[in-house]
Amino acid sequence: MPTPSTDPHLPAVHLRPPRNWLNDPNGLVFHDGHYHVFFQYNPYAPQHANIHWGHFRSPDLITWEQLPVALAPTPGGDDADGCFSGNAISVDGRLLAFYSANRTGRWWQPVTTAESYDGGHTWTKRPELLIPQPPAGTTMYRDPYVWQQDGRRRMLVGAALADGRGAALLYESDDLENWTYQGPFTTSDPAAGADPVGWECPQYATFGDRGVLIVSDWDPQDGPSHVTVHTGREEHGRLTATAHPVRLDHGPDFYAPALLKVPGEDRWLLWGWSWEARDDAWAHEAGWAGVLTLPRELTLADDGTVGQRPARELLALRGERVLHHTGRLAGSTPAELGEVSRTFDLAAVLTSDPSGTSSLRLITSADGTEYLRISLDATAGHLTVDRGHASLDPRARAGTYTVPCPDARVPGTAVELRVVVDRSIAEIYLATGQVLTLRFYPVGDGPWRLQAHTTGAGGSDLTVEAWALNPVEIRQEPLLASRRQDV
């Protein structure tokens, strides 16, 4: 078993192994009474190489168990250079994983499968690729997503087309073995002059007769970029948009989310990958890189707005209420709200100041020079998060990021926030369903405390509550499976 990292930035309630590299969540599935969360994993170092599928499971989204590595590259095989992203389904008493087989020098990643009859402890790979070749006219091809709809098995595969468009390609099957290509399910804007893009990790959720397609935009020059959500209705095997595509998360450190439908409920859960926002050398010193976001509930409003909020089960993680403050902000003197732990859940109601900005500061150094700032800008109609002073270590990335918040423009309107901070990750949710995820790395001498402030003359009303979060304990089995996985 790997020795746990002693890095104080290692999250306490977000899923990840104790050491080494993590990226995309994969294979989210409910099977035999457990939620299963697989993920891209290098068990040997905190860098993107030797990609396996790691594996967690939980009966309740609160208590977790880390199972042996599910998929490992087969030397000399089709996946010799990595078992890349995909998903999994529960069928006929078994888990069936669909994934991208990576070989260095092959520009496409063909689709293949592995199956488990013991709840994901051991796996057998199919002897031949499931879909060995991409369709003509593609320049990128990877990341299958399989689901059942109207009695059919369907698959989306992320792609880039030769004309520069990103695409989610649709396949269908009656038996999970023989798949027929149906063409692009939807593509990015073909407008002349648009920058080329590829779509990774397509995910699809249905809400009645409406569909939500989530894709991770991949830039041919710079790699992973951001996540886009497309809403529409399916007609003849194509998703017809009913709204303009928008960003799913407004932060800089969120990518490759994956979906899971809660069994017996009309509820979709989502996990994403939050990458590091510090120098690689620092991550190597710490011995780990990457974390999964908290599970989120994905919603679709009547007006087509896609929203997210922390999964309701996570309220069970709240421990002692460490802070409660109600009052009015006025003048230039900040209001001291109290101390918080390094892992906390905060709920706030803040009215915008029409003549300035109203803000919360998470101060992490005794002298106040290190802080994360969250503010409402009434003029711009934005929620703004500034991490420019969030770490005294220059190896941490800075930057200011915004979420649209039209209510901030209306004087006296209450804006509701939920902020979950877990040592080096912050997930900031507006009650409207907008989210911003970012990483930050405080090194100050603490203790951590909250402060509120307004810059305008109009003043602002504020109510804040915060709870310490109980650390998630993850029971671990040996992380590398001992049996051969190929046939």
PDB file of C-alpha atoms in Angstrom, residues 104 107 134 156 161 168 190 228 244 294 298 443 467:
ATOM      1  CA  THR A 104       2.098   5.560 -28.787  1.00  0.00           C
ATOM      2  CA  TRP A 107      -3.417   8.920 -33.420  1.00  0.00           C
ATOM      3  CA  PRO A 134     -12.441   5.316 -36.565  1.00  0.00           C
ATOM      4  CA  LEU A 156     -20.897   8.155 -28.083  1.00  0.00           C
ATOM      5  CA  LEU A 161     -13.341  16.050 -37.712  1.00  0.00           C
ATOM      6  CA  ALA A 168     -19.660  13.200 -30.586  1.00  0.00           C
ATOM      7  CA  PRO A 190     -18.933  24.875 -38.344  1.00  0.00           C
ATOM      8  CA  THR A 228     -19.083  22.749 -22.612  1.00  0.00           C
ATOM      9  CA  HIS A 244     -26.457  28.053 -27.190  1.00  0.00           C
ATOM     10  CA  LEU A 294     -17.302  16.300  -4.981  1.00  0.00           C
ATOM     11  CA  LEU A 298     -26.984  17.855 -12.449  1.00  0.00           C
ATOM     12  CA  VAL A 443       1.232  28.307   2.983  1.00  0.00           C
ATOM     13  CA  TRP A 467     -19.445  23.775   9.304  1.00  0.00           C
TER      14      TRP A 467
END
